[in-house]
Amino acid sequence: MLDILMIEDEPNIAEAVRFILSREGWQVALHADGAGGIEAIRGAKPRLVILDVMLPHRSGTEILAELRGDQDPSLAATPVLMLTARGQASLSLPQADAVLAKPFANDDLRAMVRRMLN
Amino acid sequence: MPFEALVAGCLAYVALMFGVAFAADRAASRGRVRWLDHPAVYTLSLSVYCSAWTFYGAVGYATRSGLEFATIYLGPTIVFCGAWWGLRRLVRVARMHHVTSIADLISARFGKSNRLAALITLIAVIAATPYVALQLQSVSLSFEVFATDSLTDIPLAGGGGTALWVAAGLALFTIVFGTRNLAADERHHGVVTAIALEAVVKLMAFLALGVFVVWGLAEGPADMLDRIAQAAAGHDGWLLKPDRWTALIVVSGAAIIALPRMFQVLVVEAADEDRLAVAGWAFPAYLFAMSLFVLPIAVMGQQLLPADANPDLYVLTLPAQSGQNWLAFLVFLGGFSAATSMVVVCTIALATMISNHWLVPLWLILRRKPQTGDPEDLRGFVLNARRLAILAVMAVGWVYYRATGGTAALASMGLVAFTGMAQVLPAMIGGLLWRGANRQGAYAGVGTGFALWLALIFLPSVGIGQDPALPPSVDPLAFAICLSLALNTLAFIVFSIFGMPDPVERLQGLSFVSAVDPVRHGRMARGADQVEPLLVMARRVWGAEDALRFFQSEAAAQGKSGYLPDMTPRFLTRLERRLAGSIGAATAHAMIDSVAGGSELTVSDLMQVATEAQRAKEETQRLENARAELARTATQLREANDKLTALSIQKDAFLGQISHELRTPMTSVRAFSEILRSPDLSDADRDRFAKIIYDESGRLTRLLDDLLDLSVLESGQAQLSITPANLHDLIERALSAASATQPQRVFRLDREPLAEYVGVITDADRLLQVLINVISNARKYCDAEPPVLSIRVRRTLRGGAQIDIADNGSGIETARQALIFEKFSRLNDPARAGGAGLGLAICKEIMANLGGEITYLPGQGGAAFRIVLPRRPPVPADAGLRRA
């Protein structure tokens, strides 16, 4: 079972996150577009979704809302970590389980993911 | 006295006059007019009435006709005795209406009719030309007295050369000091001061001669009286002729007002009406002094000089004969002064009338579009017209003098001029006193009088036609004067009664007549109960605050507290003047009368009020427009506020976007720099991550550069370096620079190289930046295979250029076309390829700075942009300021 699905369009950020989390032993998959994001989640059924707020074609908030409304209750309850580049002001994303502002400390990312996976 | 010495003395005198006139003009131009405005100067300048005719001719007149000469002094004396009552009001009206001549005054009164003014000018010119000739004749005659030893053999037209020189010199003087500027009040300080000085010389010379005659030639006053009585006996000129004398007194009284030169000094040159208080007694005194010794000189001349000596020259020949060379010279200067001052003032007055009522209207008619002329243009023309008129008047006078070969009797020509101008008087006096007088009446009166004067007086005087056959008991001159003036007045009254004045005329009539009688005694000294309505009325005109302030200050001036002054004439006059400044003299007068005087409003008063109410309505309309303007401004302000609010929202969004754009690369940089710190990395990873950090920090720098660039461009403060450039070169450079973007893609270029050789004046580097951006975008986003880039250059009609750059990709969807030039528009673009989306926003700002624009061209089968350049970039708004 896939540990983490990350939906992030910035290739360098995605690369960094995957590198950091892979070294902790988690299995990380990547989807680089808002479009197709929810299908990727449904297909992979990851234990954790890392979701960028600002995505091309479909925003992270929309994807999150659809996920929470999914018919499959276990899928709808998937923990979601939101990444945002909008600064502290937009940290209140009630449907997300956690929010991390870019740029982040790698330790914060690791700690947060670890807490959410356990 | 040698003739050369005479000429030298004469020239010195002329130089003195030039000097005095120049000094007075200078003083006046520096604002030092106090002594120039002294009533004495004014009174002395009035003595221009005593021309050479009076100076030389009065003695001749007395020799021929006895006491009759006194009539020409009596008329003015009677008029001046009533100066405070009559002339004062004339001066007030004239100054109120900025009148420049008698023709101007009458035309202003009768509805500002220029034709009437032109007619009066014609009369003045016809009447004055012989008169000017007469002065020239008198000067040359007096020269002849010195040039020849004989007393009897003086040719009347002998000194043609002298007259020419005199005429030329006078023309020069008049042009220099009479047409220096076009002052609004038409005053000539230099001329007036010089004339005042000449008046003193004139008087001194005549008095000195008189004293010499009475005490030097005769043996004192008693002996003199005996001689006069002796001469009077058996001379028919000494018989009292009531009809003739009355007529002469009337015309000379008319002449003191109506002669162009008299109107000039009496009315036009008067600074205000107060100086008439002095002139009212001083001028008759001057006339009396001038006439005192006329009879003694005449009698002594008859007794001491040969019978065929010219009596007009007794004043010169008497002292010369007695060996009193210096006295003769002084008398000569007196006569010279009399002649020159008359000619100068007469010429100025005639030139003003000719240019204002003949030449300028003609010029305005001949020019098809008078409104295109700027005022400066007309001003120059008026001055030149005046100079021309001066020359013409002087020349005609001289020609007349040469052509007629001189006139035997100086006095008769003077009377012709007097009677001519007297024809204007009924219209003038009627216009000032009678509100019912109108233009038809003025035309009829002046026209009738003019025709009769021509037929009965002027033409016979120049030898055309004959005096009408009259019974011997009727004096022809008295008959002509009475007939012309009576018919003139009759026609004036009858036509006025039956004619209908137009509104302008009514307005002018009311204004003239009410100025003549400004303070009605009937509305004086009433109770304070009348003051309050006045305050109410003033409030309506000025508004509450101003009205209260005026009334309070008036009450304080009377020593009262509060806001209600006593109804003194002084207060009413001041109130009327203040009101007149706001609503016009006529309305102010009528309003005050209706409230304070209780006098009934006449129909024409009401019409006047209606006319001015119309003006008030226009004023209201103007205010209404101003209010609408204010409302528009308020709307604009509201819009500006909305825009600012929207901008503020935009600014927040923009800051959010900037934050996003900055945080994104920083996230990579921070993450990888932490990763790089861990020891267990392969070299390949380390290299890769370092490169990512390098790229992302470059991206940050680019973003900051773009943001700075954009803010500079948006503020319009971008420093442009404008040079000529060739579009072909720029396109080449742009293509080569853009090839660094996606270098692996090979584009087929579709160009027309020859058409690209278009020279433009612009900031080449900035334009290059735009071209690179557009071409790079094409290289990034064109999704066609094989990709084609087409470039077309064309000159635009207005001397600018346009560049179309298009690719063959799928283009931009219609909905997004409007957005692509916005900042961060590529934010949600799947293919933003690391760009922040500022490129096209910068391009748009650059083109705006260059005075052109960049637009998206839809329907080109791909993404297509059109770049339009103006002929040259606009000058920044503040560049001019900086230069200044």
Coordinates of N, CA, C and O in Angstrom, one line a residue, chain B residues 1 8 40 46-47 102 141 193 198 214 257 293 324 346 359 386 391 403 443 640 667 670 688 715 720 724 793 802 838:
Chain B
M1 N 14.4 142.7 -35.4 CA 15.0 141.3 -35.0 C 15.3 140.6 -36.3 O 14.4 140.4 -37.2
A8 N 15.6 130.7 -35.0 CA 16.4 129.9 -34.0 C 15.6 129.9 -32.7 O 15.4 128.9 -32.0
A40 N -5.1 123.2 -12.3 CA -4.5 124.3 -13.1 C -4.1 123.8 -14.5 O -4.3 124.5 -15.4
L46 N -7.5 123.9 -21.3 CA -8.7 124.4 -22.0 C -8.5 125.6 -22.9 O -9.3 125.8 -23.8
S47 N -7.4 126.3 -22.6 CA -7.2 127.5 -23.4 C -6.9 127.2 -24.8 O -6.6 128.1 -25.6
I102 N -16.3 113.3 -29.3 CA -17.7 113.7 -29.3 C -18.6 112.8 -30.1 O -19.7 112.4 -29.8
L141 N 2.0 133.9 -41.7 CA 1.9 135.3 -41.7 C 2.8 136.0 -40.7 O 3.4 137.0 -41.0
T193 N 0.3 118.7 -21.0 CA 1.2 119.6 -20.3 C 1.8 120.6 -21.2 O 2.0 121.8 -20.8
E198 N 2.0 126.3 -23.1 CA 1.8 127.2 -24.2 C 0.7 128.2 -23.8 O 0.7 129.4 -24.3
V214 N -1.4 150.0 -23.4 CA -2.1 150.9 -22.6 C -1.2 151.9 -21.9 O -1.4 153.1 -21.9
I257 N -18.0 123.2 -26.1 CA -18.2 121.8 -25.8 C -18.0 120.9 -27.0 O -17.4 119.8 -27.0
F293 N -7.4 143.2 -23.3 CA -6.7 144.3 -24.1 C -6.9 144.2 -25.6 O -6.2 144.8 -26.4
Q324 N 9.9 147.5 -30.3 CA 10.0 146.5 -29.2 C 10.2 145.1 -29.8 O 9.3 144.3 -29.8
C346 N -6.5 119.5 -32.1 CA -7.5 119.3 -33.1 C -7.1 118.0 -33.9 O -8.0 117.2 -34.2
L359 N -11.8 104.4 -40.3 CA -10.9 103.4 -40.7 C -11.1 102.0 -40.1 O -11.1 101.0 -40.8
R386 N -4.3 106.0 -36.8 CA -4.3 107.3 -36.2 C -3.2 108.1 -36.7 O -3.4 109.3 -37.0
L391 N -1.4 112.6 -40.3 CA -0.8 113.1 -41.5 C -1.8 113.7 -42.5 O -1.6 114.7 -43.1
A403 N -4.3 126.1 -51.5 CA -5.2 126.1 -52.6 C -6.1 127.4 -52.5 O -6.3 128.1 -53.5
Y443 N -30.2 111.2 -36.0 CA -29.9 111.2 -37.4 C -30.5 112.4 -38.1 O -29.9 113.2 -38.8
A640 N -13.1 57.6 -8.8 CA -11.7 57.4 -8.5 C -11.6 56.6 -7.2 O -10.7 55.7 -7.1
T667 N 11.1 27.6 -1.3 CA 10.9 26.3 -0.8 C 11.9 25.3 -1.3 O 12.5 24.6 -0.5
R670 N 15.4 26.1 0.1 CA 15.6 25.8 1.5 C 15.6 24.3 1.7 O 16.5 23.8 2.4
R688 N 23.1 17.5 -8.6 CA 21.8 17.8 -9.1 C 21.1 18.9 -8.2 O 20.5 19.8 -8.6
S715 N 5.0 53.2 -13.1 CA 4.9 54.6 -12.6 C 5.3 55.6 -13.6 O 5.2 56.8 -13.4
L720 N 13.9 56.3 -20.7 CA 14.0 55.8 -22.0 C 15.2 56.5 -22.7 O 15.4 57.6 -22.5
P724 N 17.2 56.5 -33.1 CA 16.7 55.8 -34.3 C 17.1 54.4 -34.3 O 18.2 54.0 -33.9
V793 N 6.2 43.2 -40.9 CA 6.4 44.6 -40.5 C 5.7 45.5 -41.5 O 5.8 45.3 -42.7
Q802 N 4.2 48.9 -37.4 CA 3.5 47.8 -36.6 C 4.2 46.5 -37.0 O 4.6 46.3 -38.1
L838 N 4.9 37.5 -15.6 CA 5.0 38.9 -15.7 C 5.4 39.4 -17.0 O 5.4 40.6 -17.3

